[in-house]
Structure formats: structure tokens, C-alpha cells
PDB file of C-alpha atoms in Angstrom:
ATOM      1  CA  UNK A 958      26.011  20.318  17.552  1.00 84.00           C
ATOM      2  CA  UNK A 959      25.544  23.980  18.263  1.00 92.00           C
ATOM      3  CA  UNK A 960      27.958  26.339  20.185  1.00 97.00           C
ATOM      4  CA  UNK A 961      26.720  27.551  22.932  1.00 97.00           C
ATOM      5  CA  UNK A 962      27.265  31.236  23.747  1.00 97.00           C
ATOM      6  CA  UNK A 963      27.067  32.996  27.661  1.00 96.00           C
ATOM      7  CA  UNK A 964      28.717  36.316  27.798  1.00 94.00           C
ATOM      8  CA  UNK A 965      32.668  36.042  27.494  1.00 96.00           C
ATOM      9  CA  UNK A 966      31.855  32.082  27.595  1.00 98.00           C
ATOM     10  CA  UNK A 967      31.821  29.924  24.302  1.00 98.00           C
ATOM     11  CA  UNK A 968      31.845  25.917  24.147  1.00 98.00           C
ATOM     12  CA  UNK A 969      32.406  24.572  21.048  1.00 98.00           C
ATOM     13  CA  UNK A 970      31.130  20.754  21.138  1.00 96.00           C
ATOM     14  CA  UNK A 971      32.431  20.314  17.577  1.00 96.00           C
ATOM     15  CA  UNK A 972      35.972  21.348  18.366  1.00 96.00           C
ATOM     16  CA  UNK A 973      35.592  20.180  21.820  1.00 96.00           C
ATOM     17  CA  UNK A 974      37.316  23.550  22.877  1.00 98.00           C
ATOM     18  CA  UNK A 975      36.213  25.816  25.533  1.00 98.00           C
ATOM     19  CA  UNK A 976      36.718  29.738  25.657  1.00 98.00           C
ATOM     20  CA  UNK A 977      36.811  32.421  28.255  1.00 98.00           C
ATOM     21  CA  UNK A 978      37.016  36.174  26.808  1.00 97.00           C
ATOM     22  CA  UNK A 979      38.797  34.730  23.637  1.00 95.00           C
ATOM     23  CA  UNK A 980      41.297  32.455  25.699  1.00 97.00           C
ATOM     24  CA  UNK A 981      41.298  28.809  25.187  1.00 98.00           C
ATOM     25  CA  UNK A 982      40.655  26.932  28.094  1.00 98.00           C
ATOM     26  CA  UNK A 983      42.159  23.208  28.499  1.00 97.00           C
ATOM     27  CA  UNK A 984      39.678  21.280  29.728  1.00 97.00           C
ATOM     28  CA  UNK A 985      39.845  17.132  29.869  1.00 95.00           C
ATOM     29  CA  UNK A 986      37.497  14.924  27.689  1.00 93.00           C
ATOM     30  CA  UNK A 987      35.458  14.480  30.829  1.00 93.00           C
ATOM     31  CA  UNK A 988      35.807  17.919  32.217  1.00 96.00           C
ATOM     32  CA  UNK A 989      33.999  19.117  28.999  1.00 97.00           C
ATOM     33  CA  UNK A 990      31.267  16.254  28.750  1.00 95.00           C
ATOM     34  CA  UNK A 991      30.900  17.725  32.323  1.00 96.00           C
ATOM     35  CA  UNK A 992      30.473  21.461  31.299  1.00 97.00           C
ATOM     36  CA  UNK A 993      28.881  21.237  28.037  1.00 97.00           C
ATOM     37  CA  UNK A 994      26.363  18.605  29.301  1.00 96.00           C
ATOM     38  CA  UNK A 995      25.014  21.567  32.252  1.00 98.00           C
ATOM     39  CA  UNK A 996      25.812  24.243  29.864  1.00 98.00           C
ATOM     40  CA  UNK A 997      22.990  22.708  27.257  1.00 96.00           C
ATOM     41  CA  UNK A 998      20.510  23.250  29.745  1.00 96.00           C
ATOM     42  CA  UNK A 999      20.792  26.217  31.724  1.00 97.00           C
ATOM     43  CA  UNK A1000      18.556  26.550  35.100  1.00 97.00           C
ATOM     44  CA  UNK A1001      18.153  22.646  34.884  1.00 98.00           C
ATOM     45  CA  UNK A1002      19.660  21.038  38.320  1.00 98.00           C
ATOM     46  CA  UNK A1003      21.883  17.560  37.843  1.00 97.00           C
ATOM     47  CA  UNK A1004      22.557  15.224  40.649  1.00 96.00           C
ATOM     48  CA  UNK A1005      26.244  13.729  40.788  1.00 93.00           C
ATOM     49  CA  UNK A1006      24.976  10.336  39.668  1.00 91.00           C
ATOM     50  CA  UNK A1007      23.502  12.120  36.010  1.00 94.00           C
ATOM     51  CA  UNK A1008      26.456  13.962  35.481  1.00 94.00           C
ATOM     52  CA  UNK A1009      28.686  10.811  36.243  1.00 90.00           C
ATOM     53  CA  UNK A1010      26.617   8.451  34.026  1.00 89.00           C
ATOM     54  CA  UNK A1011      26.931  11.068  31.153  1.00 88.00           C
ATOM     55  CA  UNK A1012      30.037  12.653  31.760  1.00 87.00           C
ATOM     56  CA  UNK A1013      32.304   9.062  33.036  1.00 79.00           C
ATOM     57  CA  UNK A1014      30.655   6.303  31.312  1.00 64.00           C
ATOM     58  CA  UNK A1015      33.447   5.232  29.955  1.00 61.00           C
ATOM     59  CA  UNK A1016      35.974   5.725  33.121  1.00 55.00           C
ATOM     60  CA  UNK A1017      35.504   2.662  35.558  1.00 53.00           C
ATOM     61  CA  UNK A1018      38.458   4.403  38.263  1.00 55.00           C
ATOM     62  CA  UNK A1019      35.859   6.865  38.609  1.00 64.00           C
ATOM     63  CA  UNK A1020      33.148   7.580  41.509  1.00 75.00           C
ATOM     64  CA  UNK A1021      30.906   9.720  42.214  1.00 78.00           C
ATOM     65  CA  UNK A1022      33.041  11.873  44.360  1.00 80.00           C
ATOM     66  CA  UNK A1023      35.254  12.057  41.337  1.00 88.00           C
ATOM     67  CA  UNK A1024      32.068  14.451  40.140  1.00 92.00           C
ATOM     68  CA  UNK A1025      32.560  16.825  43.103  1.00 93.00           C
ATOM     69  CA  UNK A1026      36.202  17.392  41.801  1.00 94.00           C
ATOM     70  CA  UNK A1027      35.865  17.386  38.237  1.00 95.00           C
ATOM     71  CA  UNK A1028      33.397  20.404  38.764  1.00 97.00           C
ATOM     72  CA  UNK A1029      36.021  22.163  41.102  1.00 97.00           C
ATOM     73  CA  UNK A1030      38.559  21.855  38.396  1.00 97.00           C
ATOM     74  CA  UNK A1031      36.066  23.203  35.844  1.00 98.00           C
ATOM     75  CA  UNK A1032      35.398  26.558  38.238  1.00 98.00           C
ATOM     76  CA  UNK A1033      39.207  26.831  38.764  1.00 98.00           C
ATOM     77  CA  UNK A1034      40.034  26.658  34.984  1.00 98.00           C
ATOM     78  CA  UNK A1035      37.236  28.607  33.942  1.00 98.00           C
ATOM     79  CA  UNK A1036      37.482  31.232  36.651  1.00 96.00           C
ATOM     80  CA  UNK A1037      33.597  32.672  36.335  1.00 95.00           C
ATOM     81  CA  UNK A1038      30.958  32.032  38.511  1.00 95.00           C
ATOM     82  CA  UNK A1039      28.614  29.302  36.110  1.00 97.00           C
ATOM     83  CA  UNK A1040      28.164  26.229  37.633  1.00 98.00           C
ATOM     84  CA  UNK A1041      26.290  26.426  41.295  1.00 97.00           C
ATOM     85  CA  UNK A1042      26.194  24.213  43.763  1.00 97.00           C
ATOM     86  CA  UNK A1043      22.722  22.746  44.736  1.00 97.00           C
ATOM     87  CA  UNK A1044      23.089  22.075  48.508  1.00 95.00           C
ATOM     88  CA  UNK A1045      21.832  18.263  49.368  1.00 92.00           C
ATOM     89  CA  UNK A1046      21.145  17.774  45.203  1.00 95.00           C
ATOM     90  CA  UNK A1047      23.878  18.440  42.781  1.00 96.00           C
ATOM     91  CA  UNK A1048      24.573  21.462  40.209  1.00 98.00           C
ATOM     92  CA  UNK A1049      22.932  24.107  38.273  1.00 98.00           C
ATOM     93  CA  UNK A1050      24.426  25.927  35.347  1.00 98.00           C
ATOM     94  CA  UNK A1051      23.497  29.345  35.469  1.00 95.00           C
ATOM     95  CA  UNK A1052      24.405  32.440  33.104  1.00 83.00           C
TER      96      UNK A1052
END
């Protein structure tokens, strides 16, 4: 799988490790499914329910609400402005 590159961002699927101006950032296994799976496709907008089934398949405690805070925690950890919210549809990676 290829690395993916924006600015001071790198994601590294095949180390599963996430990097903000050289830093490592910790991310959980879903928290990364999460990022890398909007990071692969830049511009493309992802309701809750596509993120969840590719992100959470896997975690049956999980909702779709549990979406909505898995991508706060991503923002918080990452601290950079990348993953927008689409009002009344879901979210948008965006470089």
C-alpha cells in the first residue's frame, strides 16, 4: 500500500503509523482505518454509515455516533485542519 503524503502529514498504511511534521502520532486501529480510508481519496465526501462499515466492521459496541467521535479524536490528535465536516452528509478529507 502506498504512503500517502499532504504537507507536514504522512500515513504509512504499511506501518500503520501516522506523522505530523516528523512526530508520531498514536492513533487506534480504528482511528487510522478512519483517517487513511478519507485520506486515500481526497475531495471525496463519506457518510458516517461508509466510514463505520469500513472503519468498525469488526467492533459490534460500536454505532454510528461512535463515527462522530472517532473523527473528533483524529482532529484533536492530529491538530491540522484535514478532515471537514459535511453539514447534513458526513466528511471530506481535504489537503
Amino acid at each position: 500500500m502506498a504512503v500517502l503524503r499532504y504537507d507536514n502529514l504522512i500515513i504509512d498504511p504499511n506501518q500503520r503509523r501516522v506523522y505530523v511534521s516528523e512526530q508520531v502520532v498514536e492513533l487506534t486501529t480504528v482511528e487510522f482505518n478512519i483517517l487513511y480510508y478519507l485520506a486515500s481519496r481526497p475531495g471525496w465526501t463519506f457518510t458516517r454509515e461508509q466510514l463505520y462499515r469500513y472503519a468498525m466492521s469488526d467492533d459490534f459496541a460500536s454505532d454510528l455516533e461512535s463515527v462522530t467521535s472517532r473523527i473528533y479524536k483524529i482532529r484533536k490528535k492530529l491538530n491540522i485542519n484535514v478532515i471537514h465536516t459535511v453539514h447534513g452528509y458526513g466528511y471530506r478529507f481535504e489537503k
